[in-house]
Structure formats: C-alpha cells, structure tokens
PDB file of C-alpha atoms and ligand atoms in Angstrom:
ATOM      1  CA  UNK A   1      -4.404   1.706 -23.023  1.00  0.00           C
ATOM      2  CA  UNK A   2      -4.495   4.169 -25.683  1.00  0.00           C
ATOM      3  CA  UNK A   3      -2.256   5.297 -28.271  1.00  0.00           C
ATOM      4  CA  UNK A   4       1.559   6.668 -27.375  1.00  0.00           C
ATOM      5  CA  UNK A   5       1.177  10.659 -28.578  1.00  0.00           C
ATOM      6  CA  UNK A   6       3.251  11.672 -25.765  1.00  0.00           C
ATOM      7  CA  UNK A   7       5.830   9.167 -26.542  1.00  0.00           C
ATOM      8  CA  UNK A   8       9.181  10.262 -25.878  1.00  0.00           C
ATOM      9  CA  UNK A   9       8.145  13.525 -24.002  1.00  0.00           C
ATOM     10  CA  UNK A  10       8.202  14.570 -19.998  1.00  0.00           C
ATOM     11  CA  UNK A  11       5.470  15.343 -18.153  1.00  0.00           C
ATOM     12  CA  UNK A  12       5.480  16.952 -14.799  1.00  0.00           C
ATOM     13  CA  UNK A  13       2.941  16.887 -12.521  1.00  0.00           C
ATOM     14  CA  UNK A  14       2.337  19.040  -9.697  1.00  0.00           C
ATOM     15  CA  UNK A  15       0.900  17.858  -7.015  1.00  0.00           C
ATOM     16  CA  UNK A  16       0.552  14.381  -8.534  1.00  0.00           C
ATOM     17  CA  UNK A  17       0.870  12.055  -5.647  1.00  0.00           C
ATOM     18  CA  UNK A  18      -2.918  11.942  -4.809  1.00  0.00           C
ATOM     19  CA  UNK A  19      -6.066  12.723  -6.266  1.00  0.00           C
ATOM     20  CA  UNK A  20      -6.979  14.371  -9.739  1.00  0.00           C
ATOM     21  CA  UNK A  21      -3.310  14.967 -10.000  1.00  0.00           C
ATOM     22  CA  UNK A  22      -1.907  11.092  -9.071  1.00  0.00           C
ATOM     23  CA  UNK A  23      -5.491  10.108 -12.085  1.00  0.00           C
ATOM     24  CA  UNK A  24      -3.683  12.511 -14.211  1.00  0.00           C
ATOM     25  CA  UNK A  25       1.107  11.261 -14.265  1.00  0.00           C
ATOM     26  CA  UNK A  26      -1.306   7.931 -14.626  1.00  0.00           C
ATOM     27  CA  UNK A  27      -3.090   8.713 -17.545  1.00  0.00           C
ATOM     28  CA  UNK A  28      -0.025  11.468 -19.415  1.00  0.00           C
ATOM     29  CA  UNK A  29       1.512   7.710 -18.790  1.00  0.00           C
ATOM     30  CA  UNK A  30      -0.139   5.348 -20.232  1.00  0.00           C
ATOM     31  CA  UNK A  31       0.388   8.678 -22.678  1.00  0.00           C
ATOM     32  CA  UNK A  32       3.899   7.159 -23.372  1.00  0.00           C
ATOM     33  CA  UNK A  33       5.182  10.596 -21.637  1.00  0.00           C
ATOM     34  CA  UNK A  34       7.416  10.230 -18.726  1.00  0.00           C
ATOM     35  CA  UNK A  35       6.002  11.671 -15.902  1.00  0.00           C
ATOM     36  CA  UNK A  36       7.860  13.364 -12.467  1.00  0.00           C
ATOM     37  CA  UNK A  37       5.565  13.176 -10.135  1.00  0.00           C
ATOM     38  CA  UNK A  38       6.182  16.016  -7.902  1.00  0.00           C
ATOM     39  CA  UNK A  39       4.531  16.207  -3.789  1.00  0.00           C
ATOM     40  CA  UNK A  40       5.934  18.217  -0.583  1.00  0.00           C
ATOM     41  CA  UNK A  41       4.803  16.190   2.065  1.00  0.00           C
ATOM     42  CA  UNK A  42       3.567  12.577   1.556  1.00  0.00           C
ATOM     43  CA  UNK A  43       6.532  10.983  -0.222  1.00  0.00           C
ATOM     44  CA  UNK A  44       4.881   7.531   0.138  1.00  0.00           C
ATOM     45  CA  UNK A  45       2.070   7.992  -1.902  1.00  0.00           C
ATOM     46  CA  UNK A  46       4.398   9.989  -4.473  1.00  0.00           C
ATOM     47  CA  UNK A  47       6.009   7.021  -4.117  1.00  0.00           C
ATOM     48  CA  UNK A  48       2.970   4.467  -4.816  1.00  0.00           C
ATOM     49  CA  UNK A  49       2.165   6.951  -8.068  1.00  0.00           C
ATOM     50  CA  UNK A  50       5.872   5.787  -9.287  1.00  0.00           C
ATOM     51  CA  UNK A  51       5.846   2.631  -8.614  1.00  0.00           C
ATOM     52  CA  UNK A  52       2.042   2.466 -10.111  1.00  0.00           C
ATOM     53  CA  UNK A  53       3.238   3.733 -13.647  1.00  0.00           C
ATOM     54  CA  UNK A  54       6.510   1.906 -13.771  1.00  0.00           C
ATOM     55  CA  UNK A  55       4.284  -1.979 -13.136  1.00  0.00           C
ATOM     56  CA  UNK A  56       2.760  -0.459 -16.231  1.00  0.00           C
ATOM     57  CA  UNK A  57       6.424  -0.104 -17.913  1.00  0.00           C
ATOM     58  CA  UNK A  58       6.128   3.332 -18.131  1.00  0.00           C
ATOM     59  CA  UNK A  59       8.462   5.767 -16.391  1.00  0.00           C
ATOM     60  CA  UNK A  60       7.616   7.944 -13.496  1.00  0.00           C
ATOM     61  CA  UNK A  61      10.365  10.107 -11.518  1.00  0.00           C
ATOM     62  CA  UNK A  62       8.699  11.276  -8.128  1.00  0.00           C
ATOM     63  CA  UNK A  63      10.088  15.071  -6.705  1.00  0.00           C
ATOM     64  CA  UNK A  64      10.157  16.723  -4.027  1.00  0.00           C
ATOM     65  CA  UNK A  65       9.684  21.111  -3.980  1.00  0.00           C
ATOM     66  CA  UNK A  66       6.512  23.265  -2.907  1.00  0.00           C
ATOM     67  CA  UNK A  67       5.494  24.841  -5.822  1.00  0.00           C
ATOM     68  CA  UNK A  68       5.326  28.406  -3.942  1.00  0.00           C
ATOM     69  CA  UNK A  69       9.216  28.231  -3.279  1.00  0.00           C
ATOM     70  CA  UNK A  70      10.856  29.832  -6.136  1.00  0.00           C
ATOM     71  CA  UNK A  71      14.044  28.738  -5.364  1.00  0.00           C
ATOM     72  CA  UNK A  72      13.045  26.047  -4.630  1.00  0.00           C
ATOM     73  CA  UNK A  73      11.348  25.109  -8.280  1.00  0.00           C
ATOM     74  CA  UNK A  74      13.628  26.353 -10.113  1.00  0.00           C
ATOM     75  CA  UNK A  75      16.572  24.093  -8.474  1.00  0.00           C
ATOM     76  CA  UNK A  76      14.568  21.370  -9.088  1.00  0.00           C
ATOM     77  CA  UNK A  77      13.283  21.577 -12.589  1.00  0.00           C
ATOM     78  CA  UNK A  78      16.785  22.804 -13.773  1.00  0.00           C
ATOM     79  CA  UNK A  79      18.440  19.689 -12.189  1.00  0.00           C
ATOM     80  CA  UNK A  80      14.819  17.176 -13.654  1.00  0.00           C
ATOM     81  CA  UNK A  81      16.012  18.928 -17.581  1.00  0.00           C
ATOM     82  CA  UNK A  82      19.555  18.360 -17.369  1.00  0.00           C
ATOM     83  CA  UNK A  83      19.206  14.630 -16.340  1.00  0.00           C
ATOM     84  CA  UNK A  84      15.993  13.543 -18.625  1.00  0.00           C
ATOM     85  CA  UNK A  85      16.025  16.584 -20.875  1.00  0.00           C
ATOM     86  CA  UNK A  86      13.343  19.543 -21.611  1.00  0.00           C
ATOM     87  CA  UNK A  87       9.740  19.351 -19.490  1.00  0.00           C
ATOM     88  CA  UNK A  88       6.992  19.694 -22.542  1.00  0.00           C
ATOM     89  CA  UNK A  89       4.215  18.559 -20.813  1.00  0.00           C
ATOM     90  CA  UNK A  90       3.517  20.942 -17.264  1.00  0.00           C
ATOM     91  CA  UNK A  91       0.193  20.614 -14.922  1.00  0.00           C
ATOM     92  CA  UNK A  92      -0.104  23.181 -12.412  1.00  0.00           C
ATOM     93  CA  UNK A  93      -2.594  21.089 -10.154  1.00  0.00           C
ATOM     94  CA  UNK A  94      -0.768  21.213  -7.271  1.00  0.00           C
ATOM     95  CA  UNK A  95      -3.287  22.801  -4.602  1.00  0.00           C
ATOM     96  CA  UNK A  96      -5.103  23.820  -1.419  1.00  0.00           C
ATOM     97  CA  UNK A  97      -7.464  25.384   0.602  1.00  0.00           C
ATOM     98  CA  UNK A  98      -7.832  27.480   3.817  1.00  0.00           C
ATOM     99  CA  UNK A  99     -11.699  28.169   4.675  1.00  0.00           C
ATOM    100  CA  UNK A 100     -12.785  30.852   6.367  1.00  0.00           C
ATOM    101  CA  UNK A 101     -15.380  33.286   5.890  1.00  0.00           C
ATOM    102  CA  UNK A 102     -13.283  36.810   4.517  1.00  0.00           C
ATOM    103  CA  UNK A 103     -14.807  38.846   7.718  1.00  0.00           C
ATOM    104  CA  UNK A 104     -12.558  36.416   9.959  1.00  0.00           C
ATOM    105  CA  UNK A 105      -9.925  34.904   7.559  1.00  0.00           C
ATOM    106  CA  UNK A 106      -6.214  35.420   9.189  1.00  0.00           C
ATOM    107  CA  UNK A 107      -3.902  36.863   6.722  1.00  0.00           C
ATOM    108  CA  UNK A 108      -1.271  34.098   6.650  1.00  0.00           C
ATOM    109  CA  UNK A 109      -4.671  31.523   5.217  1.00  0.00           C
ATOM    110  CA  UNK A 110      -4.798  34.316   2.356  1.00  0.00           C
ATOM    111  CA  UNK A 111      -1.447  34.250   1.456  1.00  0.00           C
ATOM    112  CA  UNK A 112      -0.824  30.592   1.670  1.00  0.00           C
ATOM    113  CA  UNK A 113      -4.122  29.726  -0.316  1.00  0.00           C
ATOM    114  CA  UNK A 114      -2.543  31.927  -3.285  1.00  0.00           C
ATOM    115  CA  UNK A 115       1.084  31.229  -3.292  1.00  0.00           C
ATOM    116  CA  UNK A 116       0.313  27.611  -3.665  1.00  0.00           C
ATOM    117  CA  UNK A 117      -2.324  28.123  -6.002  1.00  0.00           C
ATOM    118  CA  UNK A 118      -1.679  31.415  -8.074  1.00  0.00           C
ATOM    119  CA  UNK A 119       2.068  31.147  -7.419  1.00  0.00           C
ATOM    120  CA  UNK A 120       3.259  28.128  -7.893  1.00  0.00           C
ATOM    121  CA  UNK A 121       1.739  28.116 -10.916  1.00  0.00           C
ATOM    122  CA  UNK A 122       3.445  31.163 -11.558  1.00  0.00           C
ATOM    123  CA  UNK A 123       7.064  29.757 -10.786  1.00  0.00           C
ATOM    124  CA  UNK A 124       6.855  26.427 -11.840  1.00  0.00           C
ATOM    125  CA  UNK A 125       5.726  28.088 -15.441  1.00  0.00           C
ATOM    126  CA  UNK A 126       9.054  30.693 -15.768  1.00  0.00           C
ATOM    127  CA  UNK A 127      11.282  27.441 -14.564  1.00  0.00           C
ATOM    128  CA  UNK A 128       9.619  25.321 -17.308  1.00  0.00           C
ATOM    129  CA  UNK A 129       9.129  28.119 -20.232  1.00  0.00           C
ATOM    130  CA  UNK A 130      12.777  28.447 -21.306  1.00  0.00           C
ATOM    131  CA  UNK A 131      13.769  24.531 -22.167  1.00  0.00           C
ATOM    132  CA  UNK A 132       9.966  24.343 -23.690  1.00  0.00           C
ATOM    133  CA  UNK A 133      10.420  27.486 -26.408  1.00  0.00           C
ATOM    134  CA  UNK A 134      13.221  25.958 -27.141  1.00  0.00           C
ATOM    135  CA  UNK A 135      11.626  22.347 -28.011  1.00  0.00           C
ATOM    136  CA  UNK A 136       9.307  24.526 -29.435  1.00  0.00           C
ATOM    137  CA  UNK A 137       6.845  22.094 -28.308  1.00  0.00           C
ATOM    138  CA  UNK A 138       4.490  22.593 -25.187  1.00  0.00           C
ATOM    139  CA  UNK A 139       1.552  22.259 -23.471  1.00  0.00           C
ATOM    140  CA  UNK A 140       0.663  23.569 -20.384  1.00  0.00           C
ATOM    141  CA  UNK A 141      -2.713  23.072 -17.716  1.00  0.00           C
ATOM    142  CA  UNK A 142      -3.673  24.888 -14.979  1.00  0.00           C
ATOM    143  CA  UNK A 143      -5.659  23.647 -12.491  1.00  0.00           C
ATOM    144  CA  UNK A 144      -8.565  26.087 -12.074  1.00  0.00           C
ATOM    145  CA  UNK A 145     -12.038  24.923  -9.855  1.00  0.00           C
ATOM    146  CA  UNK A 146     -15.330  26.227 -10.463  1.00  0.00           C
ATOM    147  CA  UNK A 147     -15.107  27.916  -7.507  1.00  0.00           C
ATOM    148  CA  UNK A 148     -13.053  30.595  -9.455  1.00  0.00           C
ATOM    149  CA  UNK A 149     -16.545  30.826 -12.227  1.00  0.00           C
ATOM    150  CA  UNK A 150     -18.634  31.546  -9.534  1.00  0.00           C
ATOM    151  CA  UNK A 151     -17.104  32.127  -6.503  1.00  0.00           C
ATOM    152  CA  UNK A 152     -18.546  29.733  -3.060  1.00  0.00           C
ATOM    153  CA  UNK A 153     -19.151  31.871   0.957  1.00  0.00           C
ATOM    154  CA  UNK A 154     -16.003  30.398   2.801  1.00  0.00           C
ATOM    155  CA  UNK A 155     -13.539  31.085   0.057  1.00  0.00           C
ATOM    156  CA  UNK A 156     -12.371  33.457  -1.259  1.00  0.00           C
ATOM    157  CA  UNK A 157      -8.869  33.064  -0.814  1.00  0.00           C
ATOM    158  CA  UNK A 158      -9.156  29.827  -2.711  1.00  0.00           C
ATOM    159  CA  UNK A 159     -11.558  31.238  -5.854  1.00  0.00           C
ATOM    160  CA  UNK A 160      -9.288  34.551  -5.716  1.00  0.00           C
ATOM    161  CA  UNK A 161      -6.183  32.127  -6.811  1.00  0.00           C
ATOM    162  CA  UNK A 162      -8.573  29.964  -9.193  1.00  0.00           C
ATOM    163  CA  UNK A 163     -10.242  33.757 -10.820  1.00  0.00           C
ATOM    164  CA  UNK A 164      -6.380  34.707 -10.900  1.00  0.00           C
ATOM    165  CA  UNK A 165      -5.003  31.438 -12.293  1.00  0.00           C
ATOM    166  CA  UNK A 166      -8.181  31.225 -15.648  1.00  0.00           C
ATOM    167  CA  UNK A 167      -6.072  35.409 -16.115  1.00  0.00           C
ATOM    168  CA  UNK A 168      -2.774  34.015 -15.248  1.00  0.00           C
ATOM    169  CA  UNK A 169      -3.524  31.384 -18.318  1.00  0.00           C
ATOM    170  CA  UNK A 170      -5.255  33.527 -21.327  1.00  0.00           C
ATOM    171  CA  UNK A 171      -1.646  37.077 -20.964  1.00  0.00           C
ATOM    172  CA  UNK A 172       0.671  33.182 -20.793  1.00  0.00           C
ATOM    173  CA  UNK A 173      -1.148  31.194 -23.830  1.00  0.00           C
ATOM    174  CA  UNK A 174      -0.920  35.017 -25.993  1.00  0.00           C
ATOM    175  CA  UNK A 175       2.716  35.352 -24.801  1.00  0.00           C
ATOM    176  CA  UNK A 176       4.148  31.630 -25.695  1.00  0.00           C
ATOM    177  CA  UNK A 177       1.600  30.986 -29.064  1.00  0.00           C
ATOM    178  CA  UNK A 178       4.828  31.730 -31.401  1.00  0.00           C
ATOM    179  CA  UNK A 179       6.377  28.774 -30.120  1.00  0.00           C
ATOM    180  CA  UNK A 180       4.131  25.848 -30.468  1.00  0.00           C
ATOM    181  CA  UNK A 181       3.181  26.074 -26.494  1.00  0.00           C
ATOM    182  CA  UNK A 182       0.096  26.017 -25.048  1.00  0.00           C
ATOM    183  CA  UNK A 183      -1.298  26.868 -21.857  1.00  0.00           C
ATOM    184  CA  UNK A 184      -5.095  25.875 -20.982  1.00  0.00           C
ATOM    185  CA  UNK A 185      -7.437  26.235 -17.860  1.00  0.00           C
ATOM    186  CA  UNK A 186      -9.035  23.231 -16.876  1.00  0.00           C
ATOM    187  CA  UNK A 187     -12.148  24.210 -14.211  1.00  0.00           C
ATOM    188  CA  UNK A 188     -12.731  20.656 -11.862  1.00  0.00           C
ATOM    189  CA  UNK A 189     -16.099  20.526 -10.041  1.00  0.00           C
ATOM    190  CA  UNK A 190     -16.590  19.432  -6.723  1.00  0.00           C
ATOM    191  CA  UNK A 191     -13.827  15.058  -6.609  1.00  0.00           C
ATOM    192  CA  UNK A 192     -14.025  12.684  -4.649  1.00  0.00           C
ATOM    193  CA  UNK A 193     -10.655  13.499  -3.014  1.00  0.00           C
ATOM    194  CA  UNK A 194      -9.317  14.091  -0.222  1.00  0.00           C
ATOM    195  CA  UNK A 195      -9.622  17.680  -0.415  1.00  0.00           C
ATOM    196  CA  UNK A 196     -12.917  17.352  -0.499  1.00  0.00           C
ATOM    197  CA  UNK A 197     -13.855  14.473   1.795  1.00  0.00           C
ATOM    198  CA  UNK A 198     -14.030  16.659   5.373  1.00  0.00           C
ATOM    199  CA  UNK A 199     -16.831  18.527   3.086  1.00  0.00           C
ATOM    200  CA  UNK A 200     -19.950  18.052   6.081  1.00  0.00           C
ATOM    201  CA  UNK A 201     -22.140  15.973   4.772  1.00  0.00           C
ATOM    202  CA  UNK A 202     -25.092  18.798   4.155  1.00  0.00           C
ATOM    203  CA  UNK A 203     -22.807  20.566   2.023  1.00  0.00           C
ATOM    204  CA  UNK A 204     -22.494  17.404  -0.271  1.00  0.00           C
ATOM    205  CA  UNK A 205     -26.236  16.241  -0.522  1.00  0.00           C
ATOM    206  CA  UNK A 206     -27.056  20.330  -1.134  1.00  0.00           C
ATOM    207  CA  UNK A 207     -23.908  20.038  -3.676  1.00  0.00           C
ATOM    208  CA  UNK A 208     -25.491  16.940  -5.472  1.00  0.00           C
ATOM    209  CA  UNK A 209     -28.686  18.637  -5.464  1.00  0.00           C
ATOM    210  CA  UNK A 210     -26.903  21.243  -7.968  1.00  0.00           C
ATOM    211  CA  UNK A 211     -25.400  18.922 -10.226  1.00  0.00           C
ATOM    212  CA  UNK A 212     -27.556  18.464 -13.290  1.00  0.00           C
ATOM    213  CA  UNK A 213     -25.581  14.239 -13.543  1.00  0.00           C
ATOM    214  CA  UNK A 214     -26.198  14.202  -9.900  1.00  0.00           C
ATOM    215  CA  UNK A 215     -23.012  12.790  -8.549  1.00  0.00           C
ATOM    216  CA  UNK A 216     -19.118  14.146  -7.812  1.00  0.00           C
ATOM    217  CA  UNK A 217     -16.768  14.002 -10.832  1.00  0.00           C
ATOM    218  CA  UNK A 218     -14.199  11.369  -9.764  1.00  0.00           C
ATOM    219  CA  UNK A 219      -9.973  12.140 -10.481  1.00  0.00           C
ATOM    220  CA  UNK A 220      -9.090  10.663 -13.924  1.00  0.00           C
ATOM    221  CA  UNK A 221     -12.710  11.894 -15.233  1.00  0.00           C
ATOM    222  CA  UNK A 222     -10.373  15.298 -14.572  1.00  0.00           C
ATOM    223  CA  UNK A 223      -7.554  13.335 -16.263  1.00  0.00           C
ATOM    224  CA  UNK A 224      -9.473  13.003 -19.184  1.00  0.00           C
ATOM    225  CA  UNK A 225     -10.038  16.437 -19.860  1.00  0.00           C
ATOM    226  CA  UNK A 226      -5.801  16.902 -19.312  1.00  0.00           C
ATOM    227  CA  UNK A 227      -5.138  14.812 -21.252  1.00  0.00           C
ATOM    228  CA  UNK A 228      -7.372  15.711 -24.248  1.00  0.00           C
ATOM    229  CA  UNK A 229      -5.440  19.491 -23.803  1.00  0.00           C
ATOM    230  CA  UNK A 230      -2.306  17.724 -23.695  1.00  0.00           C
ATOM    231  CA  UNK A 231      -2.580  15.804 -26.786  1.00  0.00           C
ATOM    232  CA  UNK A 232      -1.945  16.788 -30.299  1.00  0.00           C
ATOM    233  CA  UNK A 233      -5.460  16.629 -30.874  1.00  0.00           C
ATOM    234  CA  UNK A 234      -5.788  19.914 -28.648  1.00  0.00           C
ATOM    235  CA  UNK A 235      -2.672  21.043 -31.103  1.00  0.00           C
ATOM    236  CA  UNK A 236      -5.404  24.347 -32.468  1.00  0.00           C
ATOM    237  CA  UNK A 237      -6.984  25.257 -28.852  1.00  0.00           C
ATOM    238  CA  UNK A 238      -5.265  27.642 -26.448  1.00  0.00           C
ATOM    239  CA  UNK A 239      -6.271  29.948 -23.955  1.00  0.00           C
ATOM    240  CA  UNK A 240      -9.608  28.257 -22.886  1.00  0.00           C
ATOM    241  CA  UNK A 241     -10.915  26.625 -19.924  1.00  0.00           C
ATOM    242  CA  UNK A 242     -12.721  23.387 -20.113  1.00  0.00           C
ATOM    243  CA  UNK A 243     -14.943  23.639 -17.508  1.00  0.00           C
ATOM    244  CA  UNK A 244     -15.428  19.431 -16.004  1.00  0.00           C
ATOM    245  CA  UNK A 245     -18.109  19.904 -12.963  1.00  0.00           C
ATOM    246  CA  UNK A 246     -21.339  17.665 -14.430  1.00  0.00           C
ATOM    247  CA  UNK A 247     -23.467  20.941 -15.426  1.00  0.00           C
ATOM    248  CA  UNK A 248     -23.054  22.685 -12.216  1.00  0.00           C
ATOM    249  CA  UNK A 249     -21.802  25.346 -14.342  1.00  0.00           C
ATOM    250  CA  UNK A 250     -22.571  25.989 -18.376  1.00  0.00           C
ATOM    251  CA  UNK A 251     -19.958  28.478 -19.786  1.00  0.00           C
TER     252      UNK A 251
HETATM  253  P1  NAP B   1      -5.644  16.171  -2.438  1.00  0.00           P
HETATM  254  O1  NAP B   1      -5.526  15.030  -3.136  1.00  0.00           O
HETATM  255  O2  NAP B   1      -5.921  17.168  -1.706  1.00  0.00           O
HETATM  256  O3  NAP B   1      -4.129  16.573  -3.755  1.00  0.00           O
HETATM  257  C1  NAP B   1      -2.891  17.620  -3.615  1.00  0.00           C
HETATM  258  C2  NAP B   1      -2.087  16.969  -4.034  1.00  0.00           C
HETATM  259  O4  NAP B   1      -0.995  18.542  -3.952  1.00  0.00           O
HETATM  260  C3  NAP B   1      -0.851  16.657  -2.940  1.00  0.00           C
HETATM  261  O5  NAP B   1      -0.242  15.868  -4.520  1.00  0.00           O
HETATM  262  C4  NAP B   1       0.272  17.838  -2.376  1.00  0.00           C
HETATM  263  O6  NAP B   1       1.004  16.340  -1.670  1.00  0.00           O
HETATM  264  C5  NAP B   1       0.355  18.509  -2.796  1.00  0.00           C
HETATM  265  N1  NAP B   1       0.472  19.595  -2.596  1.00  0.00           N
HETATM  266  C6  NAP B   1       0.153  20.579  -1.781  1.00  0.00           C
HETATM  267  N2  NAP B   1       0.351  21.822  -1.677  1.00  0.00           N
HETATM  268  C7  NAP B   1       1.843  21.587  -2.446  1.00  0.00           C
HETATM  269  C8  NAP B   1       2.883  22.145  -2.802  1.00  0.00           C
HETATM  270  N3  NAP B   1       3.309  23.571  -1.536  1.00  0.00           N
HETATM  271  N4  NAP B   1       3.369  22.148  -3.500  1.00  0.00           N
HETATM  272  C9  NAP B   1       3.481  20.841  -3.725  1.00  0.00           C
HETATM  273  N5  NAP B   1       2.473  20.276  -4.165  1.00  0.00           N
HETATM  274  C10 NAP B   1       1.838  20.600  -2.821  1.00  0.00           C
HETATM  275  O7  NAP B   1      -6.480  17.740  -4.230  1.00  0.00           O
HETATM  276  P2  NAP B   1      -7.162  17.317  -5.461  1.00  0.00           P
HETATM  277  O8  NAP B   1      -8.200  17.164  -4.760  1.00  0.00           O
HETATM  278  O9  NAP B   1      -6.568  16.249  -5.973  1.00  0.00           O
HETATM  279  O10 NAP B   1      -7.054  18.947  -5.913  1.00  0.00           O
HETATM  280  C11 NAP B   1      -5.618  18.778  -6.985  1.00  0.00           C
HETATM  281  C12 NAP B   1      -6.578  20.318  -7.533  1.00  0.00           C
HETATM  282  O11 NAP B   1      -7.763  20.447  -8.198  1.00  0.00           O
HETATM  283  C13 NAP B   1      -6.078  21.195  -7.030  1.00  0.00           C
HETATM  284  O12 NAP B   1      -5.158  22.921  -8.054  1.00  0.00           O
HETATM  285  C14 NAP B   1      -7.539  21.744  -6.904  1.00  0.00           C
HETATM  286  O13 NAP B   1      -7.445  22.789  -6.062  1.00  0.00           O
HETATM  287  C15 NAP B   1      -7.743  21.481  -7.864  1.00  0.00           C
HETATM  288  N6  NAP B   1      -9.686  21.177  -8.068  1.00  0.00           N
HETATM  289  C16 NAP B   1     -10.176  20.249  -7.275  1.00  0.00           C
HETATM  290  C17 NAP B   1     -11.126  20.311  -6.596  1.00  0.00           C
HETATM  291  C18 NAP B   1     -11.929  18.123  -6.040  1.00  0.00           C
HETATM  292  O14 NAP B   1     -12.974  18.915  -6.021  1.00  0.00           O
HETATM  293  N7  NAP B   1     -11.389  17.996  -5.447  1.00  0.00           N
HETATM  294  C19 NAP B   1     -12.636  20.548  -8.095  1.00  0.00           C
HETATM  295  C20 NAP B   1     -11.454  21.995  -8.374  1.00  0.00           C
HETATM  296  C21 NAP B   1     -10.477  21.786  -8.309  1.00  0.00           C
HETATM  297  P3  NAP B   1       1.266  15.732  -0.871  1.00  0.00           P
HETATM  298  O15 NAP B   1       0.671  14.759  -0.664  1.00  0.00           O
HETATM  299  O16 NAP B   1       2.880  15.763  -0.599  1.00  0.00           O
HETATM  300  O17 NAP B   1       0.730  16.812   0.467  1.00  0.00           O
END
C-alpha cells in the first residue's frame, strides 16, 4: 500500500497483460490511478490483471488494440477518453522481439519489431497528446532497453527500435515541456518475463556473469522505476533515461 498520488488520474499501460506491463498496471493502480490494461492477443491474461487490480478496490479496464495500428490506437484511445476522461499517464510498454543475425534477418521481422516497439509509442503518444495537453499535466514513460544503449548480437531490429525510443523521448520531452508533461525512458536490463524465458541456459549464465548484482531483475523492480517517473516526486525530470539493469551498464 502506498500514497494515492495518482488518485483521479487515468493511466494507459500498453502491453499491460503480462510481464513488466502487468507489474506496472498493478503499481499504478496502487498509486490510485484508474488503469487501462492494453493487450493484443491474450485476453485471459488481461482479464486476470484487471481482476487483480479490482480485488484491491482500484479500477481497471481492459482494452484490446494493436499499438502498431495507427487507426485502431486512435479509435480506442478516443473511446476511452470519451468514457473515462483524459489519459494523463501513458506507459508505452508493449514490445516484441524477432531475433536473428542481420545478414539473415527477414525484412518483415525488421518491420514488425520497429512497428510495434517504436511506431507503437509514436501512435499512442499522438493519440493521447491532445487530451493530455488540455489537462496541462501528464506523464509519458517509454520502455527502452539496455540493448538500445549497448547493442546485442541478433537484435539489430530490437536494439534500433529501443535506441529510436530514446531519441523520441528526448524530442517529445522538449515539445511537451510547456504543458506540464514529462517524458522519460526506462531502460531495463534482463528481466524475468515470458520475453526472456526462452533464452538458452548458456546465454543466461553468460549474462549473469556480466551483471554486477548477479541476478536477473524482476518486473516489479522496473515497475518501481516507472512509478517514480509517473509520480509528482519526479516533476523536474524529463527527457531522461533511467537504467534498471543491476549494474550491467552504468551511464
Ligand atoms: P512480455 O512478457 O512478452 O509481454 C509483452 C506484452 O506486450 C504483452 O502484454 C503483449 O500482449 C503486449 N504486446 C505485444 N505486442 C503488442 C502489440 N502489437 N500491441 C499491444 N500490445 C502488445 O514482455 P516483457 O518482458 O514484459 O516486456 C515489456 C517491455 O519491456 C517491452 O517493451 C520489452 O521490449 C521491454 N524490455 C523487456 C526486457 C526483459 O528482459 N523482459 C528487457 C528490456 C526491455 P499479449 O499478452 O496480448 O500478447
């Protein structure tokens, strides 16, 4: 239980049905926000998160749309705003990987990863911007990755998208600064979720050897960083990248 500093605010968490997004949704609800849990395919998982939030007495609404689909994002956001009021906290968390060495990477795998991870954030920011600007208060947190900073073999598409999000964050932070809106990026290292569950044991062991804290992170540890950036306590921080990686990269 924490102070309800987001009481009366609506928060949209993209990819809120599983992993890091689920932890963020629960955390923002605990801070008093009404949380819109976005997903694209796994309706059962989204309903479960909504039920978990509602069991605490907070309010949550599931919303299915593909963040890469500009029209679907606009229609869904506008329906949410019409029914519940402006979205004042936006967490662009939805993300996918489609790994492969650059020399063999299929064009569609490049496009899809850029479309979901990078264009998805653009679509959601643009859809939420007007009502957020009218509120003259807002928090946008984009989900980057340590690989956007250091690169990773087999992830040319994903690391390019995550590095792109850092540039997007810095620019939108400048563009929206006069409207009381902060825009920041959280860059996790290796976190235990479905996304990393399939990593081969050898890759995991090599990784753990490189992480000073000696373990993978938990979704809740990323959610805490997002919660801080979404809170009034972070009112003078914008355009920043907050690394949450157990010391893997120190910036
Ligand atoms: P995850 O467990 O695979 O969950 C991904 C979430 O994104 C799911 O809720 C999924 O919805 C949703 N999603 C996927 N494509 C979508 C789309 N087109 N439109 C809307 N929602 C979509 O992933 P995670 O590990 O929690 O990762 C969350 C974010 O953190 C991602 O941006 C990822 O790149 C970033 N990240 C993760 C790690 C890590 O180690 N796990 C490290 C650095 C950064 P469905 O359930 O409907 O499929």
